[in-house]
Every structure is written in C-alpha cells, then in structure tokens.
Coordinates of N, CA, C and O in Angstrom, one line a residue:
M1 N -57.0 4.1 -57.7 CA -56.4 5.3 -57.8 C -56.4 5.4 -59.6 O -56.6 4.5 -59.8
D2 N -57.2 5.8 -59.7 CA -57.5 6.6 -61.1 C -56.7 7.8 -61.6 O -57.3 8.6 -61.3
L3 N -55.6 7.0 -62.5 CA -55.0 8.5 -63.7 C -55.7 9.4 -64.0 O -55.1 10.5 -64.3
D4 N -57.2 8.7 -63.8 CA -58.0 9.5 -65.0 C -58.6 10.9 -64.4 O -58.6 11.0 -64.8
R5 N -58.1 10.4 -63.3 CA -58.9 11.9 -62.4 C -57.3 13.1 -62.6 O -58.5 14.3 -62.5
L6 N -56.9 12.9 -63.9 CA -55.7 13.6 -63.5 C -55.1 14.2 -65.0 O -56.0 13.4 -65.8
S7 N -55.0 15.9 -65.7 CA -55.1 16.5 -66.6 C -53.8 15.6 -67.5 O -53.0 14.7 -66.5
R8 N -53.3 16.0 -68.3 CA -52.7 15.1 -68.8 C -50.8 15.8 -68.6 O -50.2 15.1 -67.9
G9 N -51.3 17.2 -68.4 CA -50.2 18.0 -67.5 C -49.4 16.8 -66.3 O -49.0 17.2 -66.0
E10 N -51.2 17.0 -65.7 CA -50.9 16.1 -63.8 C -50.1 14.9 -63.8 O -49.6 14.6 -62.5
R11 N -50.4 15.2 -64.8 CA -50.0 13.1 -65.5 C -48.7 12.9 -65.3 O -47.6 11.8 -65.2
I12 N -47.9 13.8 -65.9 CA -46.1 13.9 -67.2 C -45.7 14.1 -65.1 O -44.7 13.8 -65.3
A13 N -46.4 15.5 -65.4 CA -45.6 15.7 -64.1 C -45.8 15.1 -62.0 O -44.7 15.0 -62.3
L14 N -46.1 14.4 -62.5 CA -46.9 13.3 -61.7 C -45.4 11.6 -61.7 O -44.9 11.4 -61.5
I15 N -45.8 11.6 -62.5 CA -45.2 9.9 -63.2 C -43.5 11.0 -63.2 O -42.6 10.2 -62.8
A16 N -42.9 11.3 -64.0 CA -41.6 11.9 -64.0 C -41.3 12.5 -63.1 O -40.0 11.9 -62.2
S17 N -42.1 13.1 -61.4 CA -41.8 12.9 -60.3 C -40.9 12.0 -59.4 O -40.6 11.8 -58.5
A18 N -42.2 10.8 -59.9 CA -41.7 9.9 -59.3 C -40.4 9.5 -59.7 O -39.6 8.3 -59.2
L19 N -40.8 9.0 -60.7 CA -39.3 8.2 -61.1 C -38.0 9.1 -60.6 O -37.0 8.9 -60.8
L20 N -38.2 10.9 -61.0 CA -37.0 11.3 -60.6 C -36.6 11.2 -59.2 O -35.6 11.3 -58.6
F21 N -37.7 10.9 -58.2 CA -37.4 11.1 -56.7 C -36.3 9.0 -56.9 O -35.9 9.5 -55.5
V22 N -37.6 8.8 -57.6 CA -36.5 7.0 -56.9 C -35.3 7.4 -58.1 O -33.8 6.5 -57.0
A23 N -34.2 7.9 -58.7 CA -33.4 8.1 -59.5 C -33.0 9.3 -58.5 O -31.3 8.5 -59.0
F24 N -33.0 9.8 -57.5 CA -32.1 10.4 -56.4 C -31.2 9.9 -55.0 O -30.2 10.4 -55.4
F25 N -32.0 8.4 -55.8 CA -30.8 7.7 -54.7 C -30.1 6.5 -55.9 O -29.6 5.2 -55.0
V26 N -29.8 6.4 -56.4 CA -29.6 5.8 -56.6 C -28.5 6.1 -56.6 O -27.4 7.5 -57.2
P27 N -27.0 5.4 -57.1 CA -25.7 5.8 -56.3 C -24.8 5.7 -57.6 O -23.7 5.5 -58.1
M28 N -25.6 7.5 -58.9 CA -24.3 7.6 -60.6 C -24.5 8.8 -60.6 O -24.1 8.9 -61.6
W29 N -25.2 9.4 -59.5 CA -24.4 10.9 -59.7 C -23.4 11.4 -59.7 O -23.3 12.2 -60.8
A30 N -22.4 11.0 -59.4 CA -21.2 11.3 -59.4 C -20.5 10.3 -59.0 O -20.3 10.1 -58.4
S31 N -17.9 10.1 -58.9 CA -18.4 9.7 -58.8 C -16.2 10.6 -58.6 O -16.5 10.9 -59.0
I32 N -15.8 9.7 -57.9 CA -14.8 9.5 -56.7 C -14.1 8.5 -57.3 O -14.4 7.7 -57.1
S33 N -12.6 8.7 -57.4 CA -11.5 7.8 -57.8 C -10.5 8.4 -57.8 O -10.0 9.8 -58.9
A34 N -9.1 7.2 -57.2 CA -8.7 8.0 -57.4 C -7.7 6.6 -56.6 O -7.3 5.9 -55.8
G35 N -6.4 6.4 -57.5 CA -5.3 5.0 -57.2 C -6.3 4.5 -56.8 O -5.9 2.9 -55.9
G36 N -7.1 4.4 -58.5 CA -7.4 2.4 -58.0 C -8.8 2.1 -57.3 O -9.9 1.7 -57.1
F37 N -8.6 3.6 -56.0 CA -10.6 3.1 -54.9 C -11.0 4.2 -56.4 O -10.3 5.3 -56.6
G38 N -12.2 4.3 -55.7 CA -14.1 4.8 -56.7 C -14.8 5.0 -55.6 O -15.0 3.7 -54.7
A39 N -15.6 5.4 -55.5 CA -17.3 6.3 -54.3 C -18.5 6.7 -55.5 O -17.6 7.6 -56.5
D40 N -18.8 5.8 -55.4 CA -20.0 6.6 -56.2 C -21.3 7.1 -55.5 O -21.7 6.6 -54.5
F41 N -22.2 8.9 -55.9 CA -22.6 8.9 -54.6 C -24.1 9.3 -55.5 O -24.8 9.4 -56.8
N42 N -24.4 9.2 -55.0 CA -26.5 9.6 -55.5 C -26.6 11.1 -55.2 O -25.0 11.9 -55.0
G43 N -27.7 11.7 -56.1 CA -28.0 13.1 -56.2 C -27.5 13.6 -55.1 O -28.0 14.8 -54.9
W44 N -27.9 13.2 -53.7 CA -29.0 13.6 -52.4 C -27.1 14.4 -52.0 O -26.6 15.1 -51.1
D45 N -26.0 13.1 -51.6 CA -24.8 12.8 -51.7 C -23.7 14.2 -52.6 O -22.6 14.6 -52.4
G46 N -24.2 13.6 -53.7 CA -23.8 14.0 -54.8 C -23.1 15.5 -54.9 O -21.5 16.0 -55.1
Y47 N -24.0 16.9 -54.8 CA -24.6 17.7 -55.2 C -24.8 18.8 -54.4 O -24.9 19.7 -54.5
G48 N -24.7 18.4 -52.9 CA -24.7 19.4 -52.3 C -26.1 20.0 -51.7 O -27.5 19.4 -52.4
I49 N -25.9 21.2 -51.9 CA -27.3 22.3 -51.0 C -28.4 22.0 -52.4 O -29.6 21.9 -52.7
L50 N -27.3 22.1 -53.9 CA -28.3 22.0 -54.9 C -29.0 20.3 -55.1 O -30.1 20.6 -55.1
G51 N -28.4 19.7 -54.4 CA -29.0 17.6 -54.8 C -29.7 18.0 -54.1 O -31.5 17.6 -54.4
K52 N -29.9 18.5 -52.2 CA -30.1 18.9 -51.7 C -32.7 19.3 -52.7 O -33.0 19.3 -51.6
L53 N -31.5 20.6 -52.9 CA -33.7 22.0 -52.8 C -34.0 21.1 -54.0 O -34.8 20.6 -54.2
A54 N -33.3 20.6 -55.0 CA -34.1 19.7 -55.9 C -34.8 18.4 -55.6 O -35.6 18.6 -55.5
L55 N -34.3 17.7 -54.9 CA -35.3 16.2 -54.2 C -36.7 16.9 -54.1 O -36.9 16.3 -54.6
L56 N -35.9 17.9 -52.7 CA -36.9 18.7 -51.9 C -38.0 19.6 -52.9 O -39.6 18.7 -53.1
C57 N -37.7 20.0 -54.1 CA -38.6 20.8 -54.8 C -40.0 18.8 -55.0 O -41.0 18.7 -55.7
T58 N -39.1 18.3 -56.0 CA -38.9 17.0 -56.7 C -40.2 16.0 -56.0 O -41.5 16.6 -55.8
L59 N -40.0 16.4 -54.8 CA -40.8 15.4 -53.4 C -42.1 16.5 -53.4 O -43.3 15.4 -53.5
A60 N -41.8 18.3 -53.4 CA -43.3 18.6 -53.3 C -44.7 18.1 -54.2 O -45.1 18.5 -54.4
V61 N -43.4 18.1 -55.9 CA -44.2 17.9 -57.4 C -45.2 17.4 -56.3 O -46.6 17.1 -57.5
L62 N -44.7 15.9 -55.9 CA -45.2 14.7 -56.7 C -45.5 14.5 -54.9 O -47.6 14.5 -55.2
V63 N -46.2 15.5 -54.0 CA -47.1 15.0 -52.9 C -48.4 15.6 -53.2 O -49.5 15.3 -53.7
L64 N -48.3 16.8 -54.0 CA -49.7 17.6 -54.9 C -49.6 17.0 -55.0 O -50.9 17.3 -56.1
T65 N -48.8 16.6 -57.1 CA -49.5 15.5 -57.8 C -51.3 14.3 -57.1 O -51.8 13.9 -57.2
A66 N -49.3 14.0 -56.7 CA -50.2 13.1 -55.7 C -51.5 12.7 -54.7 O -52.6 12.4 -54.5
L67 N -52.0 13.6 -54.0 CA -53.3 14.4 -53.1 C -54.1 15.0 -54.0 O -55.1 14.9 -53.4
R68 N -53.6 15.3 -55.3 CA -55.8 15.8 -56.7 C -55.5 14.4 -56.7 O -56.2 14.2 -56.6
L69 N -55.5 13.3 -57.8 CA -55.2 11.9 -57.9 C -55.7 11.4 -56.3 O -57.1 10.3 -56.8
T70 N -55.8 11.5 -55.2 CA -56.7 10.9 -54.5 C -57.4 11.6 -53.7 O -58.3 11.5 -53.1
D71 N -57.6 12.9 -54.7 CA -59.5 14.3 -54.3 C -58.8 14.6 -53.5 O -59.8 14.9 -51.9
V72 N -57.7 15.2 -51.9 CA -57.7 15.7 -50.5 C -58.2 17.0 -51.3 O -56.6 17.3 -52.1
A73 N -58.5 18.0 -50.3 CA -59.0 18.6 -51.2 C -57.8 20.0 -49.7 O -57.6 19.7 -49.0
L74 N -57.2 21.1 -51.3 CA -55.8 21.5 -50.7 C -56.9 23.0 -50.1 O -57.9 22.8 -50.4
P75 N -55.6 23.3 -49.0 CA -56.6 24.8 -48.9 C -56.3 25.0 -50.1 O -55.3 25.6 -51.0
D76 N -57.0 26.4 -49.7 CA -57.1 28.2 -50.5 C -55.6 28.6 -50.7 O -55.3 28.6 -49.4
M77 N -54.9 28.8 -52.0 CA -53.9 29.1 -51.9 C -54.1 30.8 -52.8 O -54.6 30.3 -53.9
P78 N -52.5 31.7 -52.6 CA -52.5 32.9 -53.4 C -52.8 32.6 -54.9 O -52.7 33.7 -55.8
V79 N -51.8 31.4 -55.5 CA -51.6 30.9 -56.5 C -52.0 29.9 -56.9 O -52.8 29.0 -56.4
S80 N -52.1 30.4 -58.4 CA -52.8 29.0 -59.1 C -52.0 27.0 -58.1 O -51.2 28.0 -58.5
R81 N -52.6 26.3 -58.2 CA -51.8 25.1 -58.7 C -51.0 24.7 -59.6 O -50.0 24.6 -59.2
G82 N -51.2 25.2 -60.7 CA -50.4 25.2 -62.3 C -49.2 25.8 -62.3 O -47.9 25.1 -61.9
L83 N -49.2 26.6 -61.1 CA -48.4 27.9 -61.1 C -47.6 27.4 -59.8 O -46.5 27.8 -60.3
L84 N -48.6 26.5 -58.8 CA -47.6 26.2 -57.6 C -46.3 24.9 -58.6 O -45.2 25.0 -58.3
L85 N -47.3 23.8 -59.2 CA -46.1 22.7 -59.6 C -45.5 23.9 -60.4 O -44.1 22.3 -60.7
L86 N -45.1 24.0 -60.8 CA -44.6 25.2 -61.9 C -43.2 26.4 -62.2 O -42.5 25.9 -61.7
G87 N -44.0 26.8 -60.4 CA -42.5 27.0 -59.9 C -41.6 26.2 -59.1 O -39.9 25.9 -59.2
L88 N -42.5 24.7 -58.8 CA -41.8 23.8 -58.7 C -40.7 23.1 -59.2 O -39.3 23.2 -58.8
S89 N -41.0 22.7 -60.0 CA -40.9 21.7 -60.5 C -39.1 22.8 -61.7 O -38.4 22.2 -61.7
G90 N -39.9 23.5 -62.0 CA -38.7 25.1 -62.4 C -38.0 25.2 -61.7 O -36.5 24.9 -62.3
V91 N -37.5 24.8 -59.8 CA -36.5 25.9 -59.1 C -35.5 24.5 -59.5 O -34.5 24.5 -59.5
A92 N -36.2 22.8 -59.5 CA -35.8 21.7 -58.7 C -34.6 21.4 -60.7 O -33.5 21.1 -60.4
T93 N -35.4 21.5 -62.1 CA -34.1 22.5 -63.6 C -33.5 23.0 -62.9 O -31.8 22.4 -63.3
L94 N -33.7 23.9 -62.4 CA -32.4 25.0 -61.9 C -31.5 24.2 -61.7 O -30.3 24.9 -61.9
M95 N -31.8 23.6 -60.7 CA -30.3 24.1 -59.5 C -30.1 22.3 -60.2 O -28.5 21.9 -59.4
L96 N -30.4 20.9 -60.5 CA -29.8 19.6 -61.9 C -28.3 21.6 -62.7 O -28.5 20.1 -62.5
L97 N -29.6 22.2 -63.4 CA -28.7 22.3 -64.3 C -27.3 23.3 -63.4 O -26.1 22.7 -64.3
L98 N -27.1 23.6 -62.7 CA -26.0 25.0 -61.9 C -25.1 22.9 -61.4 O -24.0 23.4 -61.4
G99 N -25.9 22.4 -60.8 CA -24.8 20.6 -60.3 C -24.2 20.0 -61.6 O -23.1 20.1 -61.5
L100 N -24.6 21.1 -62.9 CA -23.9 19.9 -64.2 C -22.9 21.0 -64.2 O -21.3 20.4 -64.4
L101 N -23.4 22.7 -64.1 CA -22.1 23.4 -64.3 C -21.6 23.5 -63.9 O -20.3 23.8 -63.8
V102 N -21.6 23.4 -62.3 CA -20.4 23.4 -61.4 C -20.4 22.4 -60.1 O -18.6 21.9 -60.6
G103 N -20.3 21.0 -60.8 CA -19.9 19.8 -60.7 C -19.8 19.5 -59.3 O -20.9 20.7 -58.4
P104 N -19.5 18.1 -59.3 CA -20.0 17.3 -58.0 C -19.5 18.2 -56.9 O -18.8 19.0 -57.1
N105 N -19.7 17.6 -55.6 CA -20.0 18.6 -54.5 C -18.1 18.1 -53.8 O -18.2 16.5 -54.2
D106 N -16.7 18.1 -54.2 CA -15.9 17.4 -54.2 C -14.4 17.5 -53.6 O -13.6 17.0 -53.1
N107 N -15.5 19.4 -51.9 CA -14.6 19.5 -50.8 C -13.2 19.8 -51.3 O -11.6 19.7 -51.0
G108 N -13.2 20.4 -53.2 CA -11.6 20.0 -53.6 C -10.8 19.2 -53.4 O -9.5 19.4 -53.8
A109 N -11.0 18.3 -53.6 CA -10.3 17.1 -53.7 C -9.4 17.1 -55.4 O -9.5 16.3 -55.9
D110 N -10.9 17.5 -55.7 CA -10.3 18.2 -57.5 C -9.5 17.7 -58.0 O -8.6 17.8 -58.9
G111 N -8.7 19.2 -57.6 CA -7.9 19.2 -57.5 C -6.0 18.8 -57.3 O -4.7 19.2 -57.4
V112 N -6.4 17.7 -56.2 CA -5.1 16.7 -56.6 C -5.1 15.9 -57.1 O -5.9 15.4 -57.6
Q113 N -3.3 15.8 -58.4 CA -2.6 15.3 -59.4 C -3.7 13.7 -58.7 O -3.3 13.3 -56.8
G114 N -3.6 13.2 -59.2 CA -4.5 11.8 -59.2 C -5.5 11.1 -58.6 O -5.8 9.5 -58.8
V115 N -6.6 12.7 -58.1 CA -8.6 12.0 -57.4 C -8.9 12.7 -59.5 O -8.8 14.2 -59.2
D116 N -9.1 12.2 -58.8 CA -10.5 12.7 -60.5 C -11.9 12.0 -60.2 O -12.5 11.8 -59.1
V117 N -12.8 13.9 -60.0 CA -14.6 13.4 -60.0 C -15.0 14.0 -60.9 O -14.5 15.1 -61.6
D118 N -16.0 13.7 -61.3 CA -17.0 13.2 -62.6 C -17.6 13.2 -62.9 O -18.7 12.8 -61.2
R119 N -19.2 13.8 -63.3 CA -20.4 13.7 -63.4 C -21.2 12.1 -63.5 O -20.2 11.6 -64.7
G120 N -22.3 12.2 -63.3 CA -22.7 10.6 -63.4 C -23.7 10.7 -64.3 O -23.7 12.2 -65.0
L121 N -24.0 8.9 -64.7 CA -25.0 9.3 -66.1 C -26.5 9.8 -65.3 O -27.4 10.9 -66.1
M122 N -26.7 9.1 -64.0 CA -27.9 9.7 -63.7 C -28.1 11.3 -63.6 O -29.8 11.4 -63.7
L123 N -27.0 12.0 -63.5 CA -27.8 13.9 -63.6 C -27.9 14.2 -65.0 O -30.2 14.6 -64.5
F124 N -27.1 13.4 -65.7 CA -28.8 13.6 -67.0 C -30.2 13.0 -67.1 O -30.7 13.7 -67.9
V125 N -29.9 12.4 -66.3 CA -31.5 11.2 -66.9 C -32.2 12.8 -65.8 O -33.1 12.6 -66.4
G126 N -31.2 12.6 -64.3 CA -31.8 13.7 -63.6 C -32.4 15.0 -63.5 O -33.8 15.5 -64.5
I127 N -32.0 15.5 -64.8 CA -32.1 16.8 -65.5 C -33.3 16.6 -67.1 O -34.5 17.4 -66.4
V128 N -32.5 15.5 -67.4 CA -34.0 14.6 -68.5 C -35.5 15.0 -67.8 O -37.2 15.6 -68.3
L129 N -35.9 14.6 -66.2 CA -36.7 14.3 -65.7 C -37.2 15.5 -64.5 O -38.5 15.5 -64.9
A130 N -36.2 16.0 -64.4 CA -37.4 17.1 -64.2 C -37.5 18.3 -65.1 O -37.7 19.0 -64.7
A131 N -36.6 17.9 -66.3 CA -37.3 18.6 -67.4 C -38.3 18.3 -68.1 O -39.9 19.8 -68.7
A132 N -39.4 16.9 -68.4 CA -40.4 16.6 -68.4 C -41.8 17.6 -67.4 O -42.9 17.4 -67.7
M133 N -41.1 16.9 -66.0 CA -41.8 17.4 -64.7 C -42.3 19.2 -64.6 O -43.9 19.1 -65.1
T134 N -41.4 19.8 -65.5 CA -41.6 21.2 -65.1 C -42.7 21.5 -67.0 O -43.3 21.9 -66.8
Y135 N -42.5 20.3 -67.9 CA -42.8 20.7 -68.4 C -44.8 20.2 -68.3 O -45.5 21.2 -68.5
G136 N -44.6 19.0 -67.8 CA -46.1 18.7 -66.9 C -46.7 19.6 -66.0 O -47.7 20.1 -66.2
S137 N -45.9 20.6 -65.4 CA -46.4 21.9 -65.5 C -46.9 22.7 -65.5 O -48.0 23.6 -65.0
Y138 N -46.2 22.8 -66.5 CA -47.2 23.5 -67.7 C -48.2 23.6 -68.2 O -48.9 24.4 -68.3
L139 N -48.3 22.4 -68.9 CA -49.6 21.7 -69.8 C -50.3 22.1 -68.5 O -51.8 22.6 -68.3
T140 N -50.2 21.8 -66.8 CA -51.7 22.2 -66.0 C -51.9 23.4 -65.6 O -53.2 23.6 -66.1
M141 N -50.4 24.2 -66.0 CA -50.5 25.8 -65.3 C -51.5 26.0 -66.8 O -52.1 27.2 -66.6
Q142 N -51.4 25.4 -68.1 CA -52.4 25.2 -69.2 C -53.6 25.5 -69.3 O -54.9 25.4 -69.5
E143 N -53.8 24.3 -68.8 CA -55.3 23.2 -68.6 C -55.9 23.7 -67.7 O -57.3 24.8 -68.1
E144 N -55.7 25.0 -66.7 CA -56.4 25.7 -65.3 C -57.2 27.3 -66.9 O -58.0 27.5 -66.2
G145 N -55.5 27.9 -68.0 CA -56.0 28.5 -67.6 C -55.6 30.2 -67.4 O -55.6 30.7 -66.8
T146 N -54.7 30.1 -66.9 CA -53.5 30.1 -65.7 C -52.0 30.5 -66.6 O -51.6 31.3 -66.2
A147 N -51.0 30.2 -67.9 CA -50.4 29.8 -68.4 C -49.8 31.4 -68.8 O -51.1 32.5 -70.0
P148 N -49.2 31.6 -68.7 CA -49.1 33.2 -69.0 C -49.1 33.3 -70.6 O -48.8 35.2 -70.8
I149 N -48.1 33.0 -70.8 CA -47.2 32.6 -72.4 C -48.3 31.9 -73.4 O -48.2 30.6 -73.8
G150 N -49.0 32.2 -74.3 CA -50.4 31.4 -74.7 C -50.7 30.4 -74.9 O -51.5 29.9 -75.3
G151 N -50.9 30.4 -73.0 CA -52.3 29.4 -73.0 C -53.3 29.5 -72.1 O -54.5 28.8 -70.9
S152 N -53.8 31.5 -72.0 CA -54.9 32.1 -71.5 C -56.4 30.9 -71.8 O -57.0 31.7 -73.8
A153 N -57.0 30.3 -71.1 CA -58.7 29.3 -72.0 C -59.4 30.7 -71.9 O -59.7 30.6 -72.0
R154 N -58.4 31.8 -71.4 CA -60.4 32.5 -70.7 C -61.0 33.2 -71.6 O -60.1 33.9 -71.8
P155 N -61.8 33.2 -71.5 CA -62.3 34.5 -72.9 C -62.3 36.4 -72.6 O -62.0 36.0 -71.4
A156 N -61.6 36.5 -73.5 CA -61.4 38.2 -73.2 C -62.7 38.5 -72.3 O -64.0 38.5 -73.1
S157 N -63.2 39.6 -71.6 CA -64.0 40.5 -71.3 C -64.5 41.4 -72.3 O -64.4 41.9 -72.8
P158 N -65.7 41.5 -71.8 CA -66.7 42.3 -73.6 C -67.0 43.6 -73.1 O -65.9 44.1 -72.3
P159 N -66.6 44.6 -74.6 CA -66.5 45.7 -74.5 C -67.4 46.4 -73.5 O -68.0 45.8 -73.7
P160 N -67.2 47.6 -72.7 CA -68.7 48.1 -71.8 C -68.9 48.6 -72.6 O -68.6 49.3 -73.9
P161 N -70.4 49.1 -72.8 CA -71.4 49.0 -74.1 C -71.1 50.5 -73.8 O -70.1 52.0 -73.6
P162 N -71.1 51.0 -74.4 CA -71.5 52.8 -75.2 C -72.3 53.5 -74.6 O -73.2 53.2 -74.0
A163 N -71.5 55.2 -74.6 CA -72.3 55.7 -73.5 C -73.5 56.5 -74.7 O -73.2 57.1 -75.5

C-alpha cells in the first residue's frame, strides 16, 4: 500500500481515524470511584450512545479512506466522497463534544455521596483526533473542488454570448 495514492486530506483523515479507532478501546475515557474502589471505562462503554455513534462514524471514515488507498471501486453516490467523509467525521466530533458536555454514562451514581464520576484524558485526546479527522475530510472536499466555503476549484462558467 502506497500512501502517495491519497491526497493530503485523505492521509490526515486516514491517520486520525485509525488513531481514534484504537484510542476508543483504551480504558482512560471515564472513571468512577467510590470508597477506595474504582473503575476506568473506554470510549465504547463510558459515554453510551454518544461514544457508540462516534466510534461507528470513525470506523466508516477509516474504511472509506482505506478502500481509496487500495483502489477498490466504490459505487456512485449522490454526494461526493469528501462531503461524505466530512459529514461522518463531523458527526463523530460532535458526539465527542456532547460527551464532554454531558459527561460519562454514570447511571445516576454521580449524585450519590462518596461516588466520583470523571471524564478521562482520552476524551480530550479523542476530541483532538476527531477534529483532525474532520480537518482532513474538509481538505479532501476542497481538493475535490466541492468545498462550500472558499474551496471551489471549479472555474466559473463563461457568460452567455450577447444576443
């Protein structure tokens, strides 16, 4: 496999999504402690549906960019590949940011005296990786010429001839 087949944006999205996928299974995303006992949770278990959606979107970005790397022909889609990558990575980033705001899935244990539920370091690492994946996807869209803001590489059509 030759990474030179991929554009700069696709390389960024591929590397960031691969790192984020692996990071999801590191048990430092959330922790709960009570009375000297504690447990750490990974991204899949610690944030409920938010973590699961972020992981599935990350996996989709990883698979789509890996398929491009291996030159597997994808069927025609109603949207460009860059837009699809941007949408998936944007949803993953949004889910992780919501996880930061909402906090880990504590099943009501956080309100109990002596029980401490915390966000872990990997949540912040995951947000940075998801943002990098989104940036790479946006660059891919720009390189395709389908970026909506300042990235259109398509030349404007000439004006019609005078009548």
